[in-house]
Structures are given as C-alpha cells and as structure tokens.
Tab-separated table of C-alpha atoms in Angstrom:
chain	number	residue	atom	x	y	z
A	1	MET	CA	44.824	4.565	-44.036
A	2	ASN	CA	47.153	2.067	-42.635
A	3	LYS	CA	45.877	-0.704	-40.192
A	4	LYS	CA	47.199	1.178	-37.200
A	5	HIS	CA	45.481	4.509	-38.174
A	6	PHE	CA	42.252	2.709	-38.766
A	7	ILE	CA	42.410	0.832	-35.167
A	8	VAL	CA	43.131	4.313	-33.512
A	9	CYS	CA	39.993	6.045	-35.510
A	10	SER	CA	37.882	3.072	-34.732
A	11	ILE	CA	38.749	3.380	-30.912
A	12	LEU	CA	38.066	7.270	-31.123
A	13	VAL	CA	34.782	6.938	-32.824
A	14	HIS	CA	33.961	4.299	-30.220
A	15	LEU	CA	34.818	6.671	-27.434
A	16	ILE	CA	33.083	9.799	-28.701
A	17	SER	CA	29.839	7.402	-29.195
A	18	PHE	CA	30.368	6.274	-25.739
A	19	SER	CA	30.578	9.671	-24.344
A	20	ALA	CA	27.680	10.948	-26.155
A	21	ASN	CA	25.614	7.945	-24.959
A	22	SER	CA	26.663	8.520	-21.352
A	23	GLN	CA	25.865	12.244	-21.465
A	24	ILE	CA	22.197	11.135	-22.510
A	25	ILE	CA	21.838	8.780	-19.896
A	26	GLN	CA	23.147	11.414	-17.317
A	27	GLU	CA	20.675	13.896	-18.665
A	28	ILE	CA	17.817	11.301	-18.351
A	29	LYS	CA	18.943	10.267	-14.677
A	30	GLN	CA	18.852	14.164	-13.858
A	31	HIS	CA	15.174	14.317	-14.846
A	32	LEU	CA	14.278	11.038	-13.229
A	33	SER	CA	15.925	12.001	-9.886
A	34	ILE	CA	13.612	14.933	-9.909
A	35	LEU	CA	10.556	13.504	-11.123
A	36	CYS	CA	10.674	10.528	-8.770
A	37	SER	CA	11.822	12.636	-5.804
A	38	ASP	CA	10.017	12.678	-2.500
A	39	SER	CA	9.140	16.534	-2.897
A	40	LEU	CA	6.962	15.557	-6.123
A	41	ALA	CA	5.128	13.040	-3.904
A	42	GLY	CA	4.480	10.439	-6.700
A	43	ARG	CA	3.231	12.975	-9.054
A	44	GLY	CA	-0.321	12.621	-7.492
A	45	TYR	CA	-2.977	14.372	-5.600
A	46	VAL	CA	-1.374	14.601	-2.274
A	47	ASP	CA	0.867	17.511	-1.510
A	48	ASP	CA	0.007	18.746	-5.052
A	49	GLY	CA	2.615	16.483	-6.619
A	50	VAL	CA	1.294	16.449	-9.979
A	51	ASN	CA	1.286	20.210	-10.472
A	52	LYS	CA	4.739	20.365	-8.993
A	53	ALA	CA	5.725	18.030	-11.757
A	54	ALA	CA	3.874	20.054	-14.408
A	55	ASN	CA	5.894	23.075	-13.067
A	56	TYR	CA	9.071	21.187	-13.629
A	57	ILE	CA	8.177	20.287	-17.135
A	58	GLN	CA	7.151	23.901	-18.054
A	59	LEU	CA	10.595	24.996	-16.607
A	60	GLN	CA	12.375	22.653	-19.223
A	61	PHE	CA	10.347	23.933	-21.992
A	62	GLU	CA	11.130	27.531	-20.960
A	63	LYS	CA	14.932	26.786	-20.632
A	64	LEU	CA	14.877	25.359	-24.275
A	65	ARG	CA	12.820	28.388	-25.386
A	66	MET	CA	10.314	26.276	-26.967
A	67	ARG	CA	7.236	27.780	-28.757
A	68	LYS	CA	3.814	27.875	-27.007
A	69	TYR	CA	0.321	27.343	-28.498
A	70	GLY	CA	-1.162	30.628	-27.438
A	71	LYS	CA	0.011	32.379	-24.401
A	72	SER	CA	0.848	29.544	-22.075
A	73	TYR	CA	2.592	26.099	-22.043
A	74	THR	CA	-0.196	24.802	-20.053
A	75	GLN	CA	-3.861	23.685	-20.438
A	76	SER	CA	-6.131	23.506	-17.243
A	77	TYR	CA	-8.939	21.265	-16.592
A	78	ALA	CA	-10.202	19.615	-13.390
A	79	PHE	CA	-11.834	16.364	-12.092
A	80	PRO	CA	-12.773	14.638	-8.715
A	81	VAL	CA	-10.323	12.514	-6.796
A	82	ASN	CA	-10.314	10.351	-3.747
A	83	THR	CA	-7.017	10.755	-1.501
A	84	HIS	CA	-5.638	9.362	1.782
A	85	PRO	CA	-3.216	12.330	2.685
A	86	PHE	CA	-3.199	11.687	6.406
A	87	PRO	CA	-1.119	9.295	8.543
A	88	ILE	CA	-2.329	5.584	8.093
A	89	ARG	CA	-1.791	3.050	10.726
A	90	CYS	CA	-2.581	-0.600	10.439
A	91	LYS	CA	-2.006	-3.567	12.949
A	92	ILE	CA	-2.785	-7.277	12.444
A	93	ASP	CA	-2.840	-9.103	15.942
A	94	ASN	CA	-0.838	-6.101	17.147
A	95	GLN	CA	1.903	-6.403	14.471
A	96	GLU	CA	2.328	-3.383	12.633
A	97	MET	CA	1.923	-3.599	8.915
A	98	ARG	CA	3.859	-1.905	6.006
A	99	ALA	CA	1.710	0.385	3.826
A	100	GLY	CA	2.412	-0.498	0.195
A	101	ILE	CA	4.374	-3.650	1.029
A	102	ASP	CA	1.885	-5.805	3.451
A	103	TYR	CA	-1.409	-3.706	2.584
A	104	LEU	CA	-2.929	-0.914	0.526
A	105	VAL	CA	-6.116	0.959	1.298
A	106	GLU	CA	-8.155	0.816	-1.847
A	107	ALA	CA	-8.086	4.044	-3.951
A	108	GLY	CA	-11.775	4.779	-3.713
A	109	SER	CA	-12.091	3.692	-0.176
A	110	PRO	CA	-13.719	6.049	2.304
A	111	GLY	CA	-12.165	6.731	5.591
A	112	ILE	CA	-12.011	3.851	8.009
A	113	GLN	CA	-11.030	3.603	11.769
A	114	GLY	CA	-11.539	0.879	14.317
A	115	THR	CA	-10.781	-2.562	15.578
A	116	TYR	CA	-12.241	-5.662	13.747
A	117	ARG	CA	-12.544	-9.279	14.280
A	118	LEU	CA	-11.829	-11.119	10.946
A	119	LEU	CA	-14.136	-13.555	9.152
A	120	HIS	CA	-12.077	-15.591	6.710
A	121	PHE	CA	-13.447	-16.838	3.561
A	122	ASN	CA	-11.995	-18.441	0.343
A	123	PRO	CA	-14.707	-17.802	-2.400
A	124	ASP	CA	-12.948	-20.176	-4.804
A	125	ASP	CA	-13.725	-23.064	-2.358
A	126	SER	CA	-17.709	-23.938	-3.210
A	127	LEU	CA	-18.184	-24.827	0.432
A	128	ASP	CA	-16.556	-21.901	2.027
A	129	ARG	CA	-18.741	-19.658	-0.634
A	130	ILE	CA	-21.881	-21.130	0.835
A	131	LEU	CA	-20.889	-20.509	4.335
A	132	MET	CA	-19.976	-16.903	3.390
A	133	PHE	CA	-23.337	-16.141	1.943
A	134	LYS	CA	-25.381	-17.716	4.579
A	135	LYS	CA	-23.408	-15.656	7.087
A	136	LEU	CA	-23.985	-12.442	4.934
A	137	VAL	CA	-27.895	-13.352	5.218
A	138	GLN	CA	-27.964	-13.985	8.729
A	139	GLY	CA	-26.265	-10.671	9.528
A	140	ILE	CA	-22.654	-9.765	10.536
A	141	GLU	CA	-21.940	-7.784	13.692
A	142	SER	CA	-20.495	-4.174	13.023
A	143	ASP	CA	-17.350	-5.273	14.715
A	144	TYR	CA	-16.476	-7.759	12.103
A	145	ALA	CA	-14.579	-7.459	8.798
A	146	ILE	CA	-15.053	-10.003	5.968
A	147	VAL	CA	-11.778	-11.188	4.520
A	148	LEU	CA	-11.880	-12.555	0.923
A	149	HIS	CA	-9.046	-14.688	0.385
A	150	LYS	CA	-7.670	-14.198	-3.320
A	151	GLY	CA	-11.291	-13.164	-3.819
A	152	ALA	CA	-11.144	-9.898	-5.666
A	153	LYS	CA	-13.325	-11.008	-8.343
A	154	PHE	CA	-16.045	-11.753	-5.590
A	155	LYS	CA	-16.207	-8.307	-4.216
A	156	LYS	CA	-18.998	-6.911	-6.387
A	157	ILE	CA	-21.157	-9.896	-5.537
A	158	VAL	CA	-20.588	-9.541	-1.809
A	159	LEU	CA	-21.511	-5.753	-1.949
A	160	ASP	CA	-24.659	-6.417	-4.112
A	161	THR	CA	-25.703	-9.140	-1.429
A	162	LEU	CA	-24.931	-6.927	1.359
A	163	LYS	CA	-27.150	-4.056	-0.361
A	164	SER	CA	-30.006	-6.645	-1.109
A	165	MET	CA	-30.099	-7.838	2.316
A	166	ASN	CA	-29.921	-4.336	3.817
A	167	GLN	CA	-26.942	-5.391	5.800
A	168	LYS	CA	-24.031	-2.985	6.446
A	169	ILE	CA	-20.509	-3.663	7.508
A	170	LYS	CA	-17.603	-1.224	7.695
A	171	LEU	CA	-14.797	-2.983	6.357
A	172	LEU	CA	-13.828	-5.533	3.604
A	173	VAL	CA	-10.600	-7.093	3.110
A	174	VAL	CA	-9.419	-8.562	-0.039
A	175	THR	CA	-6.111	-10.495	-0.431
A	176	GLU	CA	-3.695	-10.883	-3.160
A	177	GLU	CA	-0.865	-13.533	-3.597
A	178	LYS	CA	1.633	-11.795	-5.782
A	179	LYS	CA	1.944	-8.157	-5.339
A	180	MET	CA	0.250	-4.910	-4.032
A	181	THR	CA	-0.979	-2.915	-7.138
A	182	HIS	CA	-2.322	0.608	-6.562
A	183	THR	CA	-4.447	2.944	-8.659
A	184	VAL	CA	-6.361	6.210	-8.617
A	185	ALA	CA	-10.171	6.668	-7.951
A	186	THR	CA	-12.429	9.488	-9.127
A	187	GLU	CA	-15.493	8.129	-7.046
A	188	LEU	CA	-15.901	7.058	-3.532
A	189	GLU	CA	-16.580	3.244	-3.048
A	190	PRO	CA	-19.559	2.178	-0.942
A	191	LEU	CA	-17.535	0.201	1.439
A	192	ALA	CA	-14.001	0.752	2.980
A	193	THR	CA	-11.691	-1.854	1.512
A	194	VAL	CA	-8.113	-2.738	2.384
A	195	ILE	CA	-5.988	-5.150	0.265
A	196	PHE	CA	-3.475	-7.442	2.008
A	197	MET	CA	-0.827	-9.885	0.801
A	198	ASP	CA	-2.614	-13.129	1.569
A	199	SER	CA	0.362	-14.516	3.559
A	200	VAL	CA	0.382	-11.757	6.249
A	201	ILE	CA	-3.253	-11.983	7.171
A	202	GLN	CA	-3.845	-15.905	6.956
A	203	ASN	CA	-5.362	-17.153	10.039
A	204	LYS	CA	-4.992	-13.912	11.770
A	205	GLU	CA	-7.910	-12.692	14.102
A	206	MET	CA	-8.055	-8.898	14.716
A	207	LEU	CA	-7.244	-5.889	12.566
A	208	ASN	CA	-6.683	-2.290	13.718
A	209	ILE	CA	-6.750	0.431	11.327
A	210	GLN	CA	-6.775	4.008	10.942
A	211	ALA	CA	-7.205	5.391	7.398
A	212	PRO	CA	-8.836	8.806	6.832
A	213	ASN	CA	-9.695	10.008	3.333
A	214	HIS	CA	-10.184	13.327	1.653
A	215	PHE	CA	-12.363	13.532	-1.398
A	216	ILE	CA	-11.720	16.375	-3.661
A	217	LYS	CA	-14.542	17.347	-5.852
A	218	SER	CA	-12.547	19.381	-8.172
A	219	PHE	CA	-8.806	18.832	-8.378
A	220	GLU	CA	-7.161	21.230	-10.885
A	221	CYS	CA	-4.713	19.579	-13.274
A	222	LYS	CA	-2.690	20.869	-16.478
A	223	ASN	CA	-1.653	19.403	-19.804
A	224	VAL	CA	1.707	20.864	-20.835
A	225	ALA	CA	2.524	21.405	-24.441
A	226	ALA	CA	5.277	23.083	-26.536
A	227	TYR	CA	6.497	22.748	-30.146
A	228	VAL	CA	9.539	23.058	-32.289
A	229	LYS	CA	9.034	24.915	-35.635
A	230	GLY	CA	10.123	22.711	-38.337
A	231	LYS	CA	10.781	23.571	-42.155
A	232	ASN	CA	7.568	22.280	-43.432
A	233	THR	CA	5.190	24.174	-40.916
A	234	ASN	CA	2.045	22.604	-42.385
A	235	GLU	CA	2.278	19.251	-40.726
A	236	THR	CA	3.324	18.259	-37.080
A	237	ILE	CA	4.284	15.116	-35.494
A	238	VAL	CA	3.292	14.870	-31.834
A	239	PHE	CA	5.210	12.975	-29.113
A	240	THR	CA	3.189	12.546	-26.071
A	241	ALA	CA	3.694	11.108	-22.523
A	242	HIS	CA	1.644	11.226	-19.182
A	243	TYR	CA	3.525	12.769	-16.300
A	244	ASP	CA	1.045	11.939	-13.640
A	245	HIS	CA	1.373	8.771	-11.375
A	246	LEU	CA	-0.521	7.361	-8.194
A	247	GLY	CA	1.059	9.837	-5.511
A	248	LYS	CA	1.096	8.812	-1.778
A	249	MET	CA	-0.879	6.732	0.478
A	250	GLY	CA	-0.622	8.317	4.075
A	251	ASN	CA	2.898	9.474	4.766
A	252	GLU	CA	4.609	6.023	4.196
A	253	ALA	CA	3.790	4.767	0.900
A	254	ILE	CA	4.941	6.718	-2.093
A	255	PHE	CA	4.223	5.355	-5.587
A	256	LYS	CA	7.083	7.279	-7.633
A	257	GLY	CA	6.316	5.818	-10.978
A	258	GLY	CA	10.056	5.697	-12.328
A	259	SER	CA	9.183	3.400	-15.264
A	260	ASP	CA	5.317	4.533	-15.281
A	261	ASN	CA	6.081	7.139	-16.636
A	262	ALA	CA	8.922	9.169	-15.437
A	263	SER	CA	10.826	7.456	-18.015
A	264	GLY	CA	8.469	8.383	-20.958
A	265	VAL	CA	8.482	12.053	-19.724
A	266	SER	CA	12.171	12.052	-19.539
A	267	MET	CA	12.561	10.679	-23.102
A	268	LEU	CA	10.278	13.432	-24.386
A	269	LEU	CA	12.451	15.914	-22.714
A	270	TYR	CA	15.559	14.755	-24.119
A	271	LEU	CA	13.825	14.666	-27.567
A	272	ALA	CA	12.685	18.343	-26.997
A	273	ARG	CA	16.167	19.325	-26.554
A	274	TYR	CA	17.385	17.392	-29.395
A	275	PHE	CA	15.057	18.924	-31.884
A	276	THR	CA	15.542	22.330	-30.626
A	277	GLU	CA	19.409	21.766	-31.545
A	278	HIS	CA	18.436	20.011	-35.043
A	279	LYS	CA	15.869	21.783	-36.855
A	280	PRO	CA	13.151	19.271	-37.966
A	281	ARG	CA	11.692	18.516	-41.134
A	282	CYS	CA	8.224	19.411	-40.021
A	283	ASN	CA	6.872	20.947	-36.581
A	284	VAL	CA	7.480	18.491	-33.666
A	285	ALA	CA	5.235	18.880	-30.802
A	286	PHE	CA	5.465	17.711	-27.160
A	287	ILE	CA	2.323	17.030	-25.045
A	288	LEU	CA	2.559	15.991	-21.505
A	289	PHE	CA	-0.716	14.681	-20.010
A	290	SER	CA	-1.826	14.525	-16.494
A	291	GLY	CA	-5.069	12.448	-15.406
A	292	GLU	CA	-3.718	9.418	-17.253
A	293	GLU	CA	-3.973	7.132	-14.280
A	294	ALA	CA	-7.135	8.316	-13.415
A	295	GLY	CA	-8.768	7.314	-16.732
A	296	LEU	CA	-7.115	9.113	-19.652
A	297	ILE	CA	-8.738	12.200	-18.438
A	298	GLY	CA	-6.012	14.718	-19.710
A	299	SER	CA	-5.831	13.372	-23.096
A	300	SER	CA	-9.675	13.096	-23.264
A	301	PHE	CA	-9.804	16.647	-22.357
A	302	TYR	CA	-7.302	17.762	-25.024
A	303	THR	CA	-8.693	15.966	-27.935
A	304	GLN	CA	-11.899	17.645	-27.174
A	305	ASN	CA	-10.104	21.033	-26.732
A	306	PRO	CA	-7.019	20.784	-28.899
A	307	MET	CA	-4.336	23.583	-28.768
A	308	PHE	CA	-4.006	23.326	-32.515
A	309	PRO	CA	-6.276	21.390	-35.330
A	310	LEU	CA	-6.042	17.767	-34.832
A	311	ARG	CA	-6.146	17.653	-38.703
A	312	GLN	CA	-2.510	19.015	-38.813
A	313	ILE	CA	-1.289	16.013	-36.903
A	314	LYS	CA	0.581	13.752	-39.189
A	315	CYS	CA	1.208	11.044	-36.217
A	316	VAL	CA	1.171	10.778	-32.600
A	317	VAL	CA	3.650	8.698	-31.017
A	318	ASN	CA	2.902	8.086	-27.278
A	319	ILE	CA	5.704	6.914	-24.998
A	320	ASP	CA	4.764	5.141	-21.761
A	321	ILE	CA	6.921	2.854	-19.649
A	322	MET	CA	10.506	3.348	-21.181
A	323	GLY	CA	12.531	2.037	-18.188
A	324	ASN	CA	14.215	-1.036	-19.993
A	325	ALA	CA	14.191	-2.093	-23.480
A	326	GLU	CA	16.516	-4.919	-23.210
A	327	LYS	CA	14.304	-7.243	-25.335
A	328	GLY	CA	13.125	-4.352	-27.484
A	329	ILE	CA	9.601	-2.315	-27.933
A	330	THR	CA	5.991	-2.947	-28.593
A	331	VAL	CA	4.215	-0.892	-30.750
A	332	VAL	CA	0.356	-0.807	-29.740
A	333	ASN	CA	-1.893	0.285	-32.550
A	334	GLY	CA	0.696	-1.047	-35.028
A	335	GLU	CA	-1.817	-3.190	-37.009
A	336	SER	CA	-4.013	-0.172	-37.984
A	337	CYS	CA	-1.190	2.048	-38.322
A	338	ARG	CA	0.783	-0.243	-40.527
A	339	LYS	CA	2.643	2.347	-42.433
A	340	GLU	CA	4.133	3.990	-39.243
A	341	PHE	CA	4.767	0.489	-37.883
A	342	ASP	CA	6.773	-0.714	-41.114
A	343	LEU	CA	8.734	2.338	-40.896
A	344	LEU	CA	9.819	1.629	-37.430
A	345	GLN	CA	10.687	-1.878	-38.187
A	346	THR	CA	12.441	-0.754	-41.377
A	347	ILE	CA	14.588	1.713	-39.407
A	348	ASN	CA	15.366	-0.551	-36.829
A	349	LYS	CA	16.418	-3.442	-39.278
A	350	GLU	CA	18.871	-0.967	-41.018
A	351	LYS	CA	20.350	0.529	-37.875
A	352	ASN	CA	20.192	-2.554	-35.500
A	353	TYR	CA	18.976	-0.460	-32.561
A	354	LEU	CA	16.777	-2.930	-30.931
A	355	PRO	CA	16.412	-6.813	-30.557
A	356	GLU	CA	12.748	-6.544	-31.747
A	357	VAL	CA	9.912	-4.218	-32.725
A	358	LYS	CA	6.742	-6.143	-32.009
A	359	ILE	CA	3.200	-5.308	-33.165
A	360	ARG	CA	0.068	-5.294	-31.085
A	361	GLY	CA	-3.607	-4.194	-32.062
A	362	GLN	CA	-5.548	-1.392	-30.589
A	363	ALA	CA	-5.763	-1.045	-26.804
A	364	ALA	CA	-7.418	1.724	-24.700
A	365	ASN	CA	-4.419	1.577	-22.224
A	366	SER	CA	-2.820	4.993	-22.691
A	367	ASP	CA	-3.064	8.335	-24.195
A	368	HIS	CA	-2.892	7.498	-27.812
A	369	TYR	CA	-6.197	5.967	-27.563
A	370	LEU	CA	-8.233	9.163	-27.563
A	371	PHE	CA	-6.323	10.676	-30.657
A	372	SER	CA	-6.997	7.301	-32.314
A	373	GLU	CA	-10.760	7.470	-31.601
A	374	SER	CA	-10.585	10.960	-33.132
A	375	GLY	CA	-9.293	10.015	-36.147
A	376	VAL	CA	-5.702	10.762	-35.767
A	377	PRO	CA	-2.807	8.014	-36.722
A	378	ALA	CA	-1.586	7.263	-33.352
A	379	ILE	CA	0.606	4.687	-31.870
A	380	PHE	CA	1.832	3.763	-28.324
A	381	ILE	CA	5.145	2.801	-27.783
A	382	TYR	CA	6.336	0.995	-24.596
A	383	SER	CA	9.700	-1.020	-23.734
A	384	ASN	CA	9.958	-4.829	-23.320
A	385	GLY	CA	12.164	-5.753	-20.257
A	386	GLY	CA	12.622	-4.954	-16.476
A	387	GLN	CA	11.932	-6.421	-13.155
A	388	GLY	CA	8.107	-5.980	-13.486
A	389	TYR	CA	7.690	-3.073	-11.102
A	390	TYR	CA	4.262	-1.464	-12.049
A	391	HIS	CA	1.984	0.617	-10.018
A	392	ASP	CA	3.675	-0.283	-6.606
A	393	VAL	CA	6.358	1.334	-4.301
A	394	PHE	CA	9.079	-0.677	-5.930
A	395	ASP	CA	8.928	1.412	-9.299
A	396	THR	CA	11.487	3.827	-8.581
A	397	ALA	CA	14.162	5.825	-10.491
A	398	GLU	CA	16.911	3.614	-8.800
A	399	ASN	CA	15.126	0.204	-10.164
A	400	LEU	CA	15.521	1.402	-13.461
A	401	MET	CA	18.015	-0.014	-15.783
A	402	LEU	CA	17.530	2.157	-18.925
A	403	THR	CA	18.847	-0.473	-21.191
A	404	ARG	CA	18.738	0.555	-24.736
A	405	PHE	CA	17.215	3.962	-23.910
A	406	GLU	CA	19.570	5.575	-26.060
A	407	GLU	CA	18.795	3.326	-29.019
A	408	VAL	CA	15.134	3.808	-28.583
A	409	ALA	CA	15.901	7.487	-28.727
A	410	ALA	CA	17.734	7.391	-31.933
A	411	LEU	CA	14.844	5.181	-33.386
A	412	LEU	CA	12.286	7.918	-32.714
A	413	ILE	CA	14.602	10.673	-33.974
A	414	ASP	CA	15.104	8.422	-37.458
A	415	PHE	CA	11.316	8.131	-37.461
A	416	ALA	CA	10.473	11.626	-37.136
A	417	SER	CA	12.736	12.531	-39.857
A	418	LYS	CA	11.078	10.146	-42.207
A	419	VAL	CA	7.241	9.565	-41.319
C-alpha cells in the first residue's frame, strides 16, 4: 500500500468511526429527551412519572425482543412516599420566590399555609445560639417562623428542644449557601420545613407560603428486567441502573435527573441493543430499579425476591451518573472486587479509552450495595466530570456533555466479554 492509499484508508476508518460514534450519541440523546421530558415529570411520584418511565423502558425491551424472567418484564412492589403535587406559592416581603432555585419545600414536610414573621438566628454564633434557645424556652407565637441560617445541622436539636418544652411552631426555615439539593421522603417530618438560599432571606421580615402535601401510604413501583441469552447460559453478567428520580415539587420545579440517572439508563438501553445484535459470551441481564432515591428500595426488594438465583450472577455492574466522563470513571467497591477492577484498568490501558479508572472502597450510595451485601460481586461505576448539577433543577438533558460516553460503553462491552 503506497502512502496515498494509506492516507485515504486512514481517513475512511476515521470517518466510519466518527459516524458510528455519532449514531451512538444520537441514540442516547433520543432516550435522554424522553426520560427527561416534562411528560415524565422527573420520574417521581407526582403525575405517576416513575411508572411512565418504567413503561418506556419496557417498550424498549419489547422492541429488542429481549427475553423475560417469567411472564413479565416487571416486578411490582410498593412503599410510602410524601409528595407536594399541588401549586406552591411563596413570597418573602411580597417578592415572589422561584421554586427549586430560591427555595425548596423539604421532601418530608407536611402541608403549610400562612403568613409568618421571621425570627433570624445563626446557630454557628455562640451568642446567637444562646438567644435562640432562650426564645425557644420562653415560647414563640404561632405566627412566627424560626430561620436557621446555614443551620441544617441544628435542626434536630431545635426540634428536640421544642418537643421537650411542649412548644409548637408551624414552620421552620433552614438556609443553604451554595445550592438547592432536593430528595425523596418516605415519612412525614413533625414540622413543616422550607429551605432557602441564604442570600434571598437575609434580613427579611415576612414569609407567605402555600405548600400543600399529599402523603401516599402505598405507592406501587416497578423494577424492569430483561436479558440476552449467551453462549454459556450457566453464568450471568448483570448491568443495573436506577431510572427513578425526584419528580416534581408543585407545578413549577421539575427535577429531571439528566445525569442522575437518565444517563445511566440510556447507557443500559444502548448496551441492551448492542448485545442483542452481538451474541455475548454468557447471559447478560439488564435490571432497571425504581426507588433508589427513596433509599435503595427497589434493589432491596429485588435482592430479597430475585427473578433468577443470585448465585448465577458472575458480576453486577451498576451504572449511575454517566453524564460526563472527561476525567474518567470511578469504580466503587473496586477494593473488594479487585479482580473486576483490575480487568477494567487493564482493558483501559490497552485501549486508552479513558484518562483514568479510579478505585474506591465500599459505599451504600447506589443499587450495587444490596447485591454486595448479599454476597454477589458488585461494582458501581460513575463518571468524573461535568458541571456538578445533582438533585437540582439544573440536572437536565440539555446540560449533559456526554463526554467519552462512547468510550465508557466500549470499555463495558470489552469487560463483559472477558470477566
């Protein structure tokens, strides 16, 4: 081959590779646009968003004609959850506040409505802390709300003091300096709590709020599972990801969970299609969990009620937060699953997929944990990079860079063929 032909072939290979990668990203973006759409309502417990997401995942498995465990792709269970599904209004000194940006109604908060005068305290200041507890002992009128500036760590102490003094107030305000971070609650808090950005409530006098709640005693959710039959049917590699997120707060704030974890779900859906087209060495299962944000409830239920024997699992690879791997990936539980970690690192060094494959110890921070506790080798992979949006209204599909997404996918495919 002369130099001219070599250059032409190199260009063609590069163009083919670029086209394939572009197709992968386009496929991922299509999944993300649906999983993060307004119609799925943040994949939470308002407007049945989480079950709409389950239906979408099941539809993808059906299109790929993937195998079921039993007669259904789904496994149902239920748990209690608190929601704030109705319109929320909030004003400070007659200025309208922005839900999810200026303030959050705490996930476990009971409903609250009224106008309250604000009592400001900075619990980190020893003198202010003494004044606050003196006021708590003396008693606080029902039309006052306590404001704990940057004082989330003092919330329990305040609640315990109110309880011991048989004092009752209707509203507690806690402030944050950096960002609004939401969550999911399966129990009601004893006192309505609103979280504000510290800068918007400093030195303010009046708070008017309307935030009704709806506590659901038994909300039915689903885990969604399918598999691809491999050449060796005695062993199974399991890829997992959680598809639920935080849902909606009122009709204004939607927590769409682009990185956490529509990105991980999209990765699994891509891998599912890949392995249906390329017969794997052993069975490859895909299990998508709900209830993760509520406390790993879906994976806890699954490991207690597995759809096939846990002893058949060779390895669980949990994918969570895959929005930007510009700095590589971290492997949680890599220290105890050293064989699996070393294989990932060896493949990455050979293929030069990612800048780094970092190791981390065990952590109960995603769905791998319940498998690990059940004696199954299980690792959790998340990407390193991005803008730091997490459990907030800015974690959207539009804010995902998807840097090195294809490279992570290639690493996982290679891993599944060698583990």
